[in-house]
PDB file of N, CA, C and O in Angstrom:
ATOM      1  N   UNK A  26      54.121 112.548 130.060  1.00  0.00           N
ATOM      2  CA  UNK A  26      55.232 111.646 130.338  1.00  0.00           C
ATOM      3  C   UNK A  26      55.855 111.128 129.032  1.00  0.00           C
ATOM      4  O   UNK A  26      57.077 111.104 128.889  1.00  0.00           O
ATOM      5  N   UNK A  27      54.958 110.692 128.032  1.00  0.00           N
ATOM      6  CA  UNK A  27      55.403 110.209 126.722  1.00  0.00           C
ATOM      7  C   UNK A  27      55.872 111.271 125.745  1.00  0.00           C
ATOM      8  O   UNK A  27      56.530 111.156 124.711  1.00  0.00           O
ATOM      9  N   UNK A  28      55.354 112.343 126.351  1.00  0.00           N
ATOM     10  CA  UNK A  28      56.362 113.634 125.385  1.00  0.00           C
ATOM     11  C   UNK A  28      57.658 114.065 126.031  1.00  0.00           C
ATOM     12  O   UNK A  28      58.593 114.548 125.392  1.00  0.00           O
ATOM     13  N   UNK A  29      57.660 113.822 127.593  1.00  0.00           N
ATOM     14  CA  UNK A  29      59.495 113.785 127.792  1.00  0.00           C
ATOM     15  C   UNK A  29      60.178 112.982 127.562  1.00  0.00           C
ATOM     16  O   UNK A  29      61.353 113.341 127.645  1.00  0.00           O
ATOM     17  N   UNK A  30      59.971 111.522 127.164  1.00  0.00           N
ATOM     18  CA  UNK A  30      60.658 110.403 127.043  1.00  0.00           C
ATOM     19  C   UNK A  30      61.337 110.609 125.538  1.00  0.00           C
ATOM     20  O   UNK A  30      62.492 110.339 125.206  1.00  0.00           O
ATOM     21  N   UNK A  31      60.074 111.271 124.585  1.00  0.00           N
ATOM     22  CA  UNK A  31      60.682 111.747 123.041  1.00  0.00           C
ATOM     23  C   UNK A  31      61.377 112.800 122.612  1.00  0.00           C
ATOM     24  O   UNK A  31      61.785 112.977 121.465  1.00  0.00           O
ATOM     25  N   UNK A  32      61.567 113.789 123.918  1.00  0.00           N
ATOM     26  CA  UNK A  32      62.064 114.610 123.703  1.00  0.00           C
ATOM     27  C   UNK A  32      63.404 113.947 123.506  1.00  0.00           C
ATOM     28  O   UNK A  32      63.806 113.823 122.350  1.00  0.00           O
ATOM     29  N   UNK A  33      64.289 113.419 124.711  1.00  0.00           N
ATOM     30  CA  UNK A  33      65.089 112.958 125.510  1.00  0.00           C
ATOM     31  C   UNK A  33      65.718 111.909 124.388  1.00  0.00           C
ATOM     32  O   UNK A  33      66.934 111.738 124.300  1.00  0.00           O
ATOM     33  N   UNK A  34      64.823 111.270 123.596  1.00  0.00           N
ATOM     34  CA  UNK A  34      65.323 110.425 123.080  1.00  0.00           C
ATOM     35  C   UNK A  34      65.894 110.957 121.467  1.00  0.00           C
ATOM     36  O   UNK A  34      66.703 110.413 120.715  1.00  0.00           O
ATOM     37  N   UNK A  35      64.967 112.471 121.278  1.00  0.00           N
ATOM     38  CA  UNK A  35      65.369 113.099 120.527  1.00  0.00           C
ATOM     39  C   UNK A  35      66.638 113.776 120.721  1.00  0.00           C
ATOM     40  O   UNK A  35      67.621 113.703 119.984  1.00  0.00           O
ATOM     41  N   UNK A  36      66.502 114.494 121.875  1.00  0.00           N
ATOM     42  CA  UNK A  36      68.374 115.010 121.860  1.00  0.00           C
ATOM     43  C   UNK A  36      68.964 114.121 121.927  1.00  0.00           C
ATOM     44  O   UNK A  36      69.917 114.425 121.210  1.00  0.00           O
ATOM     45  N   UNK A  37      69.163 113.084 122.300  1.00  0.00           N
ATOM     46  CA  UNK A  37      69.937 111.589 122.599  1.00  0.00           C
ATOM     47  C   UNK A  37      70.607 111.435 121.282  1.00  0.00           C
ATOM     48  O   UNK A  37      71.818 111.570 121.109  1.00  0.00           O
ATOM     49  N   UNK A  38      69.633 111.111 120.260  1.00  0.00           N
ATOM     50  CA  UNK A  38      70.178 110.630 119.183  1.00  0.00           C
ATOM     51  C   UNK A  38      70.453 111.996 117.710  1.00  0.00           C
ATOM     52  O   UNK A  38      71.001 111.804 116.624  1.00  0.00           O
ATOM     53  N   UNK A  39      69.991 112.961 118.115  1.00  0.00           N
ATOM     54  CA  UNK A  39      70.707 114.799 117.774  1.00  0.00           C
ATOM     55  C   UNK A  39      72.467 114.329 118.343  1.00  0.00           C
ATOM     56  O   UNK A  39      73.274 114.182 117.425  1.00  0.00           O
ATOM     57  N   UNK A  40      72.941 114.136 119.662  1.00  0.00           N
ATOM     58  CA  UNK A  40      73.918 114.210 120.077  1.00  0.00           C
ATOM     59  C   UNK A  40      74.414 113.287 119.267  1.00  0.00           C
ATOM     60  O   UNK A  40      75.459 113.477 118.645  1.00  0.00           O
ATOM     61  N   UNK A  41      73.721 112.197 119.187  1.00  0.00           N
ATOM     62  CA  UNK A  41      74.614 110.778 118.946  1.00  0.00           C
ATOM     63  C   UNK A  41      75.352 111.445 117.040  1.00  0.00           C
ATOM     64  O   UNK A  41      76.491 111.771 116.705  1.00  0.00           O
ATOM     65  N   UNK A  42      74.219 111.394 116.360  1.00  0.00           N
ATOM     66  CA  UNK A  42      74.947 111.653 114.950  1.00  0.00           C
ATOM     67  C   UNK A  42      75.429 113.086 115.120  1.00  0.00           C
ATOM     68  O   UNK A  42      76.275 113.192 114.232  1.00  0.00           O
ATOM     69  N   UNK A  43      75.382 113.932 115.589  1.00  0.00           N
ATOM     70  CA  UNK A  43      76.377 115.214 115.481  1.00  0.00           C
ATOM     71  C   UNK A  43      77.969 114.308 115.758  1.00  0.00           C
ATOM     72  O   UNK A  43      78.898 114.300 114.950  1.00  0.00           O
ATOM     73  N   UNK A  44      77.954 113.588 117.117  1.00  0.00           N
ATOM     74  CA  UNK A  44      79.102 113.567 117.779  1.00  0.00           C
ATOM     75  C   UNK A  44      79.684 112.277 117.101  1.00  0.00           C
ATOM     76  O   UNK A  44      80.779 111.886 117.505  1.00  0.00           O
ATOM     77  N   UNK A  45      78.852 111.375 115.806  1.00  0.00           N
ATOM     78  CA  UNK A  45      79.251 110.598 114.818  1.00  0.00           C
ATOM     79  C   UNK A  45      80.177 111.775 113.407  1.00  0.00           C
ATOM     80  O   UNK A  45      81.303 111.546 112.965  1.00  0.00           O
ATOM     81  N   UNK A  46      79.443 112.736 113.071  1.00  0.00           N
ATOM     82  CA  UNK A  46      79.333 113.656 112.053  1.00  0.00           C
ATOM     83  C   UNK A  46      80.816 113.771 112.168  1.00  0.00           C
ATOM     84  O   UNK A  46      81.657 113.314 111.394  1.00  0.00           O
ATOM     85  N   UNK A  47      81.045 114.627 113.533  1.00  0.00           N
ATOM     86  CA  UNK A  47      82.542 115.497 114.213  1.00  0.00           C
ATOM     87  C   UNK A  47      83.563 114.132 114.051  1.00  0.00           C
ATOM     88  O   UNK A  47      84.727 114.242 113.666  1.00  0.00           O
ATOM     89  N   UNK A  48      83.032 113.043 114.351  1.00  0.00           N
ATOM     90  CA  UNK A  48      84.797 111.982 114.354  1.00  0.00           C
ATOM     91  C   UNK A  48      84.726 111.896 112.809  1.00  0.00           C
ATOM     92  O   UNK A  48      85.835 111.672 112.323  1.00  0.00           O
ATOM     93  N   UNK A  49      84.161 111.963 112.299  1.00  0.00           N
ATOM     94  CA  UNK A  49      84.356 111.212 111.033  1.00  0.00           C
ATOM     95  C   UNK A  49      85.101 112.364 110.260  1.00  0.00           C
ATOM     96  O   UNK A  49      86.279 112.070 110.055  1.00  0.00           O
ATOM     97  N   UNK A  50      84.804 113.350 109.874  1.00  0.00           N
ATOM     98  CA  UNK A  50      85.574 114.616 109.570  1.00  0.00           C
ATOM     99  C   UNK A  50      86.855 114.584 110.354  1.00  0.00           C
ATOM    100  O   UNK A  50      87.923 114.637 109.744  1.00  0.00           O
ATOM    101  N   UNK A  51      86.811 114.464 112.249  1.00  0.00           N
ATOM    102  CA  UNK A  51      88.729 114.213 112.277  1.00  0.00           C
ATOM    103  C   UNK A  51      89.381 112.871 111.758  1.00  0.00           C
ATOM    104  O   UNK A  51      90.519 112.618 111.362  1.00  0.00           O
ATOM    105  N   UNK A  52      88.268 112.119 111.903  1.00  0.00           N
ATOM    106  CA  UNK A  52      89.287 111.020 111.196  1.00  0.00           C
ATOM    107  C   UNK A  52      89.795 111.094 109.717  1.00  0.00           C
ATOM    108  O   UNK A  52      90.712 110.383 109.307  1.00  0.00           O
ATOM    109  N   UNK A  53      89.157 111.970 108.981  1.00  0.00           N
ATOM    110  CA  UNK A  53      89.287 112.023 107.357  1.00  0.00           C
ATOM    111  C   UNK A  53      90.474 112.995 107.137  1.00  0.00           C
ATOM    112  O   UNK A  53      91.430 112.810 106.384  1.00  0.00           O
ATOM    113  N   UNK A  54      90.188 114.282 108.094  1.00  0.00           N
ATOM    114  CA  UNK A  54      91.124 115.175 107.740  1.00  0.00           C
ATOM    115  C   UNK A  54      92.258 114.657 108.308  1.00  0.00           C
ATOM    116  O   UNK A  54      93.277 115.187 107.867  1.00  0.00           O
ATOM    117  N   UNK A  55      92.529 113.397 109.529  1.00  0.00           N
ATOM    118  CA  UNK A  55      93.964 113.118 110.005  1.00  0.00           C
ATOM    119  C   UNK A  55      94.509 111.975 109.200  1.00  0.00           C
ATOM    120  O   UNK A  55      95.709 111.712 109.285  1.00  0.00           O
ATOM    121  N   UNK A  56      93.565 111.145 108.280  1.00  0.00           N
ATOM    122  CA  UNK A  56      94.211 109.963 107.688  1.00  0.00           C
ATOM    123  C   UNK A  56      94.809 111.292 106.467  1.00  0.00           C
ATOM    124  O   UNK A  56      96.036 111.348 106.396  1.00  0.00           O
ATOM    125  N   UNK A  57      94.205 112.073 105.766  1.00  0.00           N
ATOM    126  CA  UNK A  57      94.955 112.381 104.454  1.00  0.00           C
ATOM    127  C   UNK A  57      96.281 113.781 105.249  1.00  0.00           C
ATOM    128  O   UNK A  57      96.747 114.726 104.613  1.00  0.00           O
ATOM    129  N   UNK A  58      96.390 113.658 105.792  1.00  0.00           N
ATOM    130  CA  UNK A  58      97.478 114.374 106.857  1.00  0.00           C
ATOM    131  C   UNK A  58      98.596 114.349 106.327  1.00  0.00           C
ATOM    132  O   UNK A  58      98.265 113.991 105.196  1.00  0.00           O
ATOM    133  N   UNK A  59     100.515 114.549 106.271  1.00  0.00           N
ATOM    134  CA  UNK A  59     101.377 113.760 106.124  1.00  0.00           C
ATOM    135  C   UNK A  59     102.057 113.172 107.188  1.00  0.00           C
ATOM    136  O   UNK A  59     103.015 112.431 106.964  1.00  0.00           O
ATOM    137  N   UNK A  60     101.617 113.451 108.492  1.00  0.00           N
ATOM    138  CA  UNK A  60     101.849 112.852 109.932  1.00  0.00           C
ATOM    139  C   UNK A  60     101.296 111.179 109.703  1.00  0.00           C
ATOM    140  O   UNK A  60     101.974 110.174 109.913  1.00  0.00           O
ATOM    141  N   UNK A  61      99.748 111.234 109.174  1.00  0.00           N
ATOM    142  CA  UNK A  61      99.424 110.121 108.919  1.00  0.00           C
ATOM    143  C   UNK A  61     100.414 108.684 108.221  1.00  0.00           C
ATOM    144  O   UNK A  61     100.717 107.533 108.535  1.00  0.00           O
ATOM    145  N   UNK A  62     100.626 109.634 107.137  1.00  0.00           N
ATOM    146  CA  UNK A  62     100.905 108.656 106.111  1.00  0.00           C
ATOM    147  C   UNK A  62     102.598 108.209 106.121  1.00  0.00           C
ATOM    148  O   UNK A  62     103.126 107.252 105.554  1.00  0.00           O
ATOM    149  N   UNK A  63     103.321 109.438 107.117  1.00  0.00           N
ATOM    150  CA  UNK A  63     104.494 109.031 107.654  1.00  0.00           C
ATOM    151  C   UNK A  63     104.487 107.920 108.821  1.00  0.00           C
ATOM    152  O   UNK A  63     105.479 107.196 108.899  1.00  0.00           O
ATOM    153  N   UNK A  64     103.346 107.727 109.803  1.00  0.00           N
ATOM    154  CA  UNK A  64     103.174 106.948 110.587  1.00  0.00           C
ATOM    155  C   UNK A  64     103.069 105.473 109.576  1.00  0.00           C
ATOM    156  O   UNK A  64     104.070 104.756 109.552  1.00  0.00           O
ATOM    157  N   UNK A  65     102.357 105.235 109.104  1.00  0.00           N
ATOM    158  CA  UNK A  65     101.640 104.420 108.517  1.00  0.00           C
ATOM    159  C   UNK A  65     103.139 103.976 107.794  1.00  0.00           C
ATOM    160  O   UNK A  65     103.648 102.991 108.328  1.00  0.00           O
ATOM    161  N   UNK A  66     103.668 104.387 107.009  1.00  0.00           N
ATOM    162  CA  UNK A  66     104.688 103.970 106.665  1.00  0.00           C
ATOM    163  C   UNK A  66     106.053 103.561 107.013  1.00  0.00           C
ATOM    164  O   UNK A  66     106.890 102.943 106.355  1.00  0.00           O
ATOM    165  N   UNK A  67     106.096 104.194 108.555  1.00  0.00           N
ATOM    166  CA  UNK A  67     106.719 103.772 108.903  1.00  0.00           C
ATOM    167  C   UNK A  67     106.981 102.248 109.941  1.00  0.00           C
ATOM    168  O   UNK A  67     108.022 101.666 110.245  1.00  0.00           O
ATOM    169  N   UNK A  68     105.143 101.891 110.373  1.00  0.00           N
ATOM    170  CA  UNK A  68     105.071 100.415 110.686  1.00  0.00           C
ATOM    171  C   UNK A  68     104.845  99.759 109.795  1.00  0.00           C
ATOM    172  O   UNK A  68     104.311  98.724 110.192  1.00  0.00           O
ATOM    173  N   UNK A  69     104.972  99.782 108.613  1.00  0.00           N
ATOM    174  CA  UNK A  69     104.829  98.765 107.450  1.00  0.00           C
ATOM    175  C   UNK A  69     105.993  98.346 107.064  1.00  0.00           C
ATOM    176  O   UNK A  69     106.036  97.133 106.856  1.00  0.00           O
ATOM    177  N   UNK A  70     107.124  99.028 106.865  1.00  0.00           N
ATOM    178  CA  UNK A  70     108.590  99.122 106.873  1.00  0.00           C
ATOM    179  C   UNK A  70     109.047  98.099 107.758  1.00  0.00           C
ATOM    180  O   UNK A  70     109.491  96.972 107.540  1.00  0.00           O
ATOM    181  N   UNK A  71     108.773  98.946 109.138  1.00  0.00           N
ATOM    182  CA  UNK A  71     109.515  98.164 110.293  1.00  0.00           C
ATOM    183  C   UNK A  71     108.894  97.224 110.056  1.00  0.00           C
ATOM    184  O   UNK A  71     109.703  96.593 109.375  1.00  0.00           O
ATOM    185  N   UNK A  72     107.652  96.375 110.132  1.00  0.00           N
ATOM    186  CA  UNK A  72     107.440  94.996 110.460  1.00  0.00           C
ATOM    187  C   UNK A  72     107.773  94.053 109.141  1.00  0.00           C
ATOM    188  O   UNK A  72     107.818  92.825 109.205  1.00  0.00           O
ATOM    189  N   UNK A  73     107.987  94.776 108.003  1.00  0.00           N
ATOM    190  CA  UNK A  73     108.677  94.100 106.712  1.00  0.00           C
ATOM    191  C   UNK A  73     110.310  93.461 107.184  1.00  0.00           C
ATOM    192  O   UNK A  73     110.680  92.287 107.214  1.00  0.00           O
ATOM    193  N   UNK A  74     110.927  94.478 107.455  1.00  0.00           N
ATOM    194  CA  UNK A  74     112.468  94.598 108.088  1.00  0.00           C
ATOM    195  C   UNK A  74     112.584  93.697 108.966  1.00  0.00           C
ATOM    196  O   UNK A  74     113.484  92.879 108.775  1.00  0.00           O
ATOM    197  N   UNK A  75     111.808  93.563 110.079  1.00  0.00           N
ATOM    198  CA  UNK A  75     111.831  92.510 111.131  1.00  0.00           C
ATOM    199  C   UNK A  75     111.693  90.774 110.357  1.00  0.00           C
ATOM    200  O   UNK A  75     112.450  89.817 110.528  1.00  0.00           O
ATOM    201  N   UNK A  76     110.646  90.853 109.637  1.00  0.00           N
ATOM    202  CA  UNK A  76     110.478  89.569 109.008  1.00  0.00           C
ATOM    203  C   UNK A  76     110.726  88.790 107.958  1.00  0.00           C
ATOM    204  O   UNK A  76     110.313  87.658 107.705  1.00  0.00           O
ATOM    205  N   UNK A  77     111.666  89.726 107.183  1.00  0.00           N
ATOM    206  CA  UNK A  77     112.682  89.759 105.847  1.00  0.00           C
ATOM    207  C   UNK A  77     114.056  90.562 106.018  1.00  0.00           C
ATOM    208  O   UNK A  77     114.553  91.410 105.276  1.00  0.00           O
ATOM    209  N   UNK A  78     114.433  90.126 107.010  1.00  0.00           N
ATOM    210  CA  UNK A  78     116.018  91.058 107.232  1.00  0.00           C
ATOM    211  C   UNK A  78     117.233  91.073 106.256  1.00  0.00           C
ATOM    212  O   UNK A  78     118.097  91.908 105.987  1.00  0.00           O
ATOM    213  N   UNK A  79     116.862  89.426 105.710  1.00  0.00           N
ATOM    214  CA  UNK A  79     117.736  89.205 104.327  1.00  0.00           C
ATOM    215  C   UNK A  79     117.594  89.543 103.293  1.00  0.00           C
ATOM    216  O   UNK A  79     118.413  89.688 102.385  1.00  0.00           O
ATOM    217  N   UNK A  80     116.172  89.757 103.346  1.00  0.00           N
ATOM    218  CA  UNK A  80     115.427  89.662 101.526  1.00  0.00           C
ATOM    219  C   UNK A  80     115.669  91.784 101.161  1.00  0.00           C
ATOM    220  O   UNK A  80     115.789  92.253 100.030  1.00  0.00           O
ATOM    221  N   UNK A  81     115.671  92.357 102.061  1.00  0.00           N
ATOM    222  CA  UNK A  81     115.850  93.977 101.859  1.00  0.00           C
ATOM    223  C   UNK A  81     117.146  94.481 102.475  1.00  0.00           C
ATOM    224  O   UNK A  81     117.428  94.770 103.638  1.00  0.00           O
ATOM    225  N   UNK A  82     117.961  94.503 101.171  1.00  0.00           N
ATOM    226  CA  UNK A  82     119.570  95.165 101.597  1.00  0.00           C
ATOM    227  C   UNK A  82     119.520  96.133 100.355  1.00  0.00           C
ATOM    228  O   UNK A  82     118.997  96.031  99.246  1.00  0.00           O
ATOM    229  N   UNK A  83     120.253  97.093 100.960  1.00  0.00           N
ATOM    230  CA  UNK A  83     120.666  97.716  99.579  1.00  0.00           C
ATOM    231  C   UNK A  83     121.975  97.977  98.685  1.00  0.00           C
ATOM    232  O   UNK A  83     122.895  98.762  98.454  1.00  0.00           O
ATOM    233  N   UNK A  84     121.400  96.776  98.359  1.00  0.00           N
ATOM    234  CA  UNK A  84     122.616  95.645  97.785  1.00  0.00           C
ATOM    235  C   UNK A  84     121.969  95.862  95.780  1.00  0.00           C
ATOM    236  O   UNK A  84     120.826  95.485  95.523  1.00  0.00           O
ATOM    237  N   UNK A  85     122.853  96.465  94.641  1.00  0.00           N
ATOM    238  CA  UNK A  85     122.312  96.015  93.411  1.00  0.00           C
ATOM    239  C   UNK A  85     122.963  94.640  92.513  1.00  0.00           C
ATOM    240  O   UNK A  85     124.164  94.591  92.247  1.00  0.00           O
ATOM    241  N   UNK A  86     122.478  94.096  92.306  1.00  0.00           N
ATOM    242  CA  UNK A  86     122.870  92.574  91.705  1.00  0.00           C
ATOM    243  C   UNK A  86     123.723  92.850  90.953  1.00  0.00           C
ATOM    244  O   UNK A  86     123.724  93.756  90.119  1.00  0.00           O
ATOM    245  N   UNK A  87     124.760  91.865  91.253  1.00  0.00           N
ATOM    246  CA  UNK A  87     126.207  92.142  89.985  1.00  0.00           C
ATOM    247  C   UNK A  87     125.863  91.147  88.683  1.00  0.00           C
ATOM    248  O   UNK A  87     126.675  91.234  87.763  1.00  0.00           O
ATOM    249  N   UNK A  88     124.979  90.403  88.536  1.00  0.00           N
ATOM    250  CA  UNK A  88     124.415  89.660  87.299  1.00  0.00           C
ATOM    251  C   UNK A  88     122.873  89.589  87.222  1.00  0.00           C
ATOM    252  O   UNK A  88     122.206  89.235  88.194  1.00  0.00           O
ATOM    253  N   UNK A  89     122.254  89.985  85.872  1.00  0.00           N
ATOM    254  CA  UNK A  89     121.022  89.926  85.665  1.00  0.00           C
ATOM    255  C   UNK A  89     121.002  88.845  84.497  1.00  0.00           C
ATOM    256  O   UNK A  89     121.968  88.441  83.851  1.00  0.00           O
ATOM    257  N   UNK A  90     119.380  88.395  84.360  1.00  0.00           N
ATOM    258  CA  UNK A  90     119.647  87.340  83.305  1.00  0.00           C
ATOM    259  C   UNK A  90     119.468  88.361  82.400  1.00  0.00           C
ATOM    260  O   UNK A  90     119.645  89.564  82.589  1.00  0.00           O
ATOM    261  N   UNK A  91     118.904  87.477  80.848  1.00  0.00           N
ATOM    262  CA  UNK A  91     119.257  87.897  79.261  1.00  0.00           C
ATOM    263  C   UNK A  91     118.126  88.758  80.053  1.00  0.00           C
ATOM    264  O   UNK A  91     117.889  88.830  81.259  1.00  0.00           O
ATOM    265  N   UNK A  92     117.481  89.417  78.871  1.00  0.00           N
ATOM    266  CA  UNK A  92     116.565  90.162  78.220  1.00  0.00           C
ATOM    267  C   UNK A  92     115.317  89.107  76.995  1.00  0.00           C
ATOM    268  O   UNK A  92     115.369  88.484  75.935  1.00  0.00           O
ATOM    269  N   UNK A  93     114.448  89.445  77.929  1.00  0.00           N
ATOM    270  CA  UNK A  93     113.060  88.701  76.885  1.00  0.00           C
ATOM    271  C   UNK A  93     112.636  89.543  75.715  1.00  0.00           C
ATOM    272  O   UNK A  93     112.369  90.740  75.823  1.00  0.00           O
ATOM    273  N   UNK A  94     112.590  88.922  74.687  1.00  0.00           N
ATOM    274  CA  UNK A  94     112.359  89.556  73.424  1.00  0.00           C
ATOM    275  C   UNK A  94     110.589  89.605  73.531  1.00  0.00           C
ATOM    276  O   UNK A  94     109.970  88.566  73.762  1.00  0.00           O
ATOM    277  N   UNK A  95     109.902  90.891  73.340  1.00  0.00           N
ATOM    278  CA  UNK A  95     108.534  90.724  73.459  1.00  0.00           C
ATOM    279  C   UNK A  95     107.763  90.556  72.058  1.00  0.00           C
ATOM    280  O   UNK A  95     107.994  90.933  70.909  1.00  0.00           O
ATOM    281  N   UNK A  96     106.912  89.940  72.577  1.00  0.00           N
ATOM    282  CA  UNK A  96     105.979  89.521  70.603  1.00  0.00           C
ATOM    283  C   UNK A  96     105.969  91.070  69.918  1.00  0.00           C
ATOM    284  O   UNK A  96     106.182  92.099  70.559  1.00  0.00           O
ATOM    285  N   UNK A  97     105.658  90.998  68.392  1.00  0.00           N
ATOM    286  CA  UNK A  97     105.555  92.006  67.888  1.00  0.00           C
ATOM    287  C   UNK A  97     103.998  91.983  67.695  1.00  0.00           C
ATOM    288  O   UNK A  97     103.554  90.839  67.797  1.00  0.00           O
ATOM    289  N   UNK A  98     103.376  92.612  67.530  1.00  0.00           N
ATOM    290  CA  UNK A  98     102.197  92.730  66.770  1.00  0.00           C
ATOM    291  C   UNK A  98     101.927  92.906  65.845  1.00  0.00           C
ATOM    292  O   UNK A  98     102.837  93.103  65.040  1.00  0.00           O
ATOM    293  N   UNK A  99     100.777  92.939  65.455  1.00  0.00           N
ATOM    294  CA  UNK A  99     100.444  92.958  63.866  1.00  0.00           C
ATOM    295  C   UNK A  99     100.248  94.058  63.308  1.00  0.00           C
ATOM    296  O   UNK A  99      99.236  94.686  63.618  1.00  0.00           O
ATOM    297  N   UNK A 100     101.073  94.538  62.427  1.00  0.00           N
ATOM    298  CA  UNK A 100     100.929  95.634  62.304  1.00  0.00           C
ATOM    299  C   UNK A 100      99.381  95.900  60.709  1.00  0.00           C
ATOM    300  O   UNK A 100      98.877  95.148  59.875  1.00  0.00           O
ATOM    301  N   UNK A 101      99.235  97.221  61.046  1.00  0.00           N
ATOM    302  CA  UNK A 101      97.854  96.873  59.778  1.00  0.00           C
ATOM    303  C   UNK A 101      97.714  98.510  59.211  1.00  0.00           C
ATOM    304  O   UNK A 101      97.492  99.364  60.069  1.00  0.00           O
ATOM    305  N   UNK A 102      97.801  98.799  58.239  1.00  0.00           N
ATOM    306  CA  UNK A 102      98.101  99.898  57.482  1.00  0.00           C
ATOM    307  C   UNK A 102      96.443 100.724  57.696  1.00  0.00           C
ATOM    308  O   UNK A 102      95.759 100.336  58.644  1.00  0.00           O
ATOM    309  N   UNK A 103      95.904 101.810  56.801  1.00  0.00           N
ATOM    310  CA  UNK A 103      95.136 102.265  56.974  1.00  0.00           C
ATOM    311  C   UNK A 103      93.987 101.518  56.124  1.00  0.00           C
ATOM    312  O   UNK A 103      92.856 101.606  56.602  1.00  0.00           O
ATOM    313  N   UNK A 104      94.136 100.786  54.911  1.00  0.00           N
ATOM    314  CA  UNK A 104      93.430 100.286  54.391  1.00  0.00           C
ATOM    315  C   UNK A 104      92.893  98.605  54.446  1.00  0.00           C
ATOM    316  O   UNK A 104      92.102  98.039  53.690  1.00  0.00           O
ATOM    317  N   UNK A 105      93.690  98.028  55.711  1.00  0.00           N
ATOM    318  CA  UNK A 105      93.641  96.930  56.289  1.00  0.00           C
ATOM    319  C   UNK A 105      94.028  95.862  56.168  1.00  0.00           C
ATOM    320  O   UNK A 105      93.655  94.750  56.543  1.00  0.00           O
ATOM    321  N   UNK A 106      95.276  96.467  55.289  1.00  0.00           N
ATOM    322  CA  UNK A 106      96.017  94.632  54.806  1.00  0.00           C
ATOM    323  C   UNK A 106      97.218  94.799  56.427  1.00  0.00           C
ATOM    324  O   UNK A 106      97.503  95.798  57.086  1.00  0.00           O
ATOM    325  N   UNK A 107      97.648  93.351  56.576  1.00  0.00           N
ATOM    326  CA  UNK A 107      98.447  94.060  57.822  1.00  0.00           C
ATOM    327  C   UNK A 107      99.574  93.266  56.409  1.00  0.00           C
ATOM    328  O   UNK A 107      99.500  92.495  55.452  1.00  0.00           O
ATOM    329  N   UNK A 108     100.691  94.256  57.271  1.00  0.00           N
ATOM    330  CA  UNK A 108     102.116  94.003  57.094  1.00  0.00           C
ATOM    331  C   UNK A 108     103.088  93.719  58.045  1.00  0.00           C
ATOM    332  O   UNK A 108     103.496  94.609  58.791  1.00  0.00           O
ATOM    333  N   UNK A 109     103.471  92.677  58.096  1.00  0.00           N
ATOM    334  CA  UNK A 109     104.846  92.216  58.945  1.00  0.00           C
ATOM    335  C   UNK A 109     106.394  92.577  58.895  1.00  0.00           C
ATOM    336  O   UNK A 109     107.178  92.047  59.683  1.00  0.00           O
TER     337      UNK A 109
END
């Protein structure tokens, strides 16, 4: 009796991780898909659009400010004096 119960519990859990093994492979091969990643992009969009209808036009600004001047660094020759 205790050797059919282990059998049983052996195919049980044979089935269980095979039939874990098989989704995980379709799920991998359908997320890197381009069906995927067209889906995916396209509810990220829409629910952006819905909740920023103003903030995304494609509109380019007729005035930008100045331009930030960025630090210079130090510059340092091969023998290690730096020069500015």
């Amino acid at each position: 009796m205790f050797n059919k119960i282990c059998q049983v519990a052996s195919l049980l859990s044979l089935l269980l991780s095979g039939s874990m093994a098989v989704f995980g492979y379709v799920a991998i091969r359908y997320m890197q898909s381009p069906e995927f990643e067209r889906t995916l992009k396209n509810k990220i969009m829409g629910s952006l659009e819905d909740k920023l209808p103003d903030a995304i036009e494609n509109v380019i600004p007729d005035l930008t400010g100045p331009s930030i001047q960025l630090p210079e660094t130090n510059k340092v020759n091969p023998f290690g004096n730096s020069k500015n």
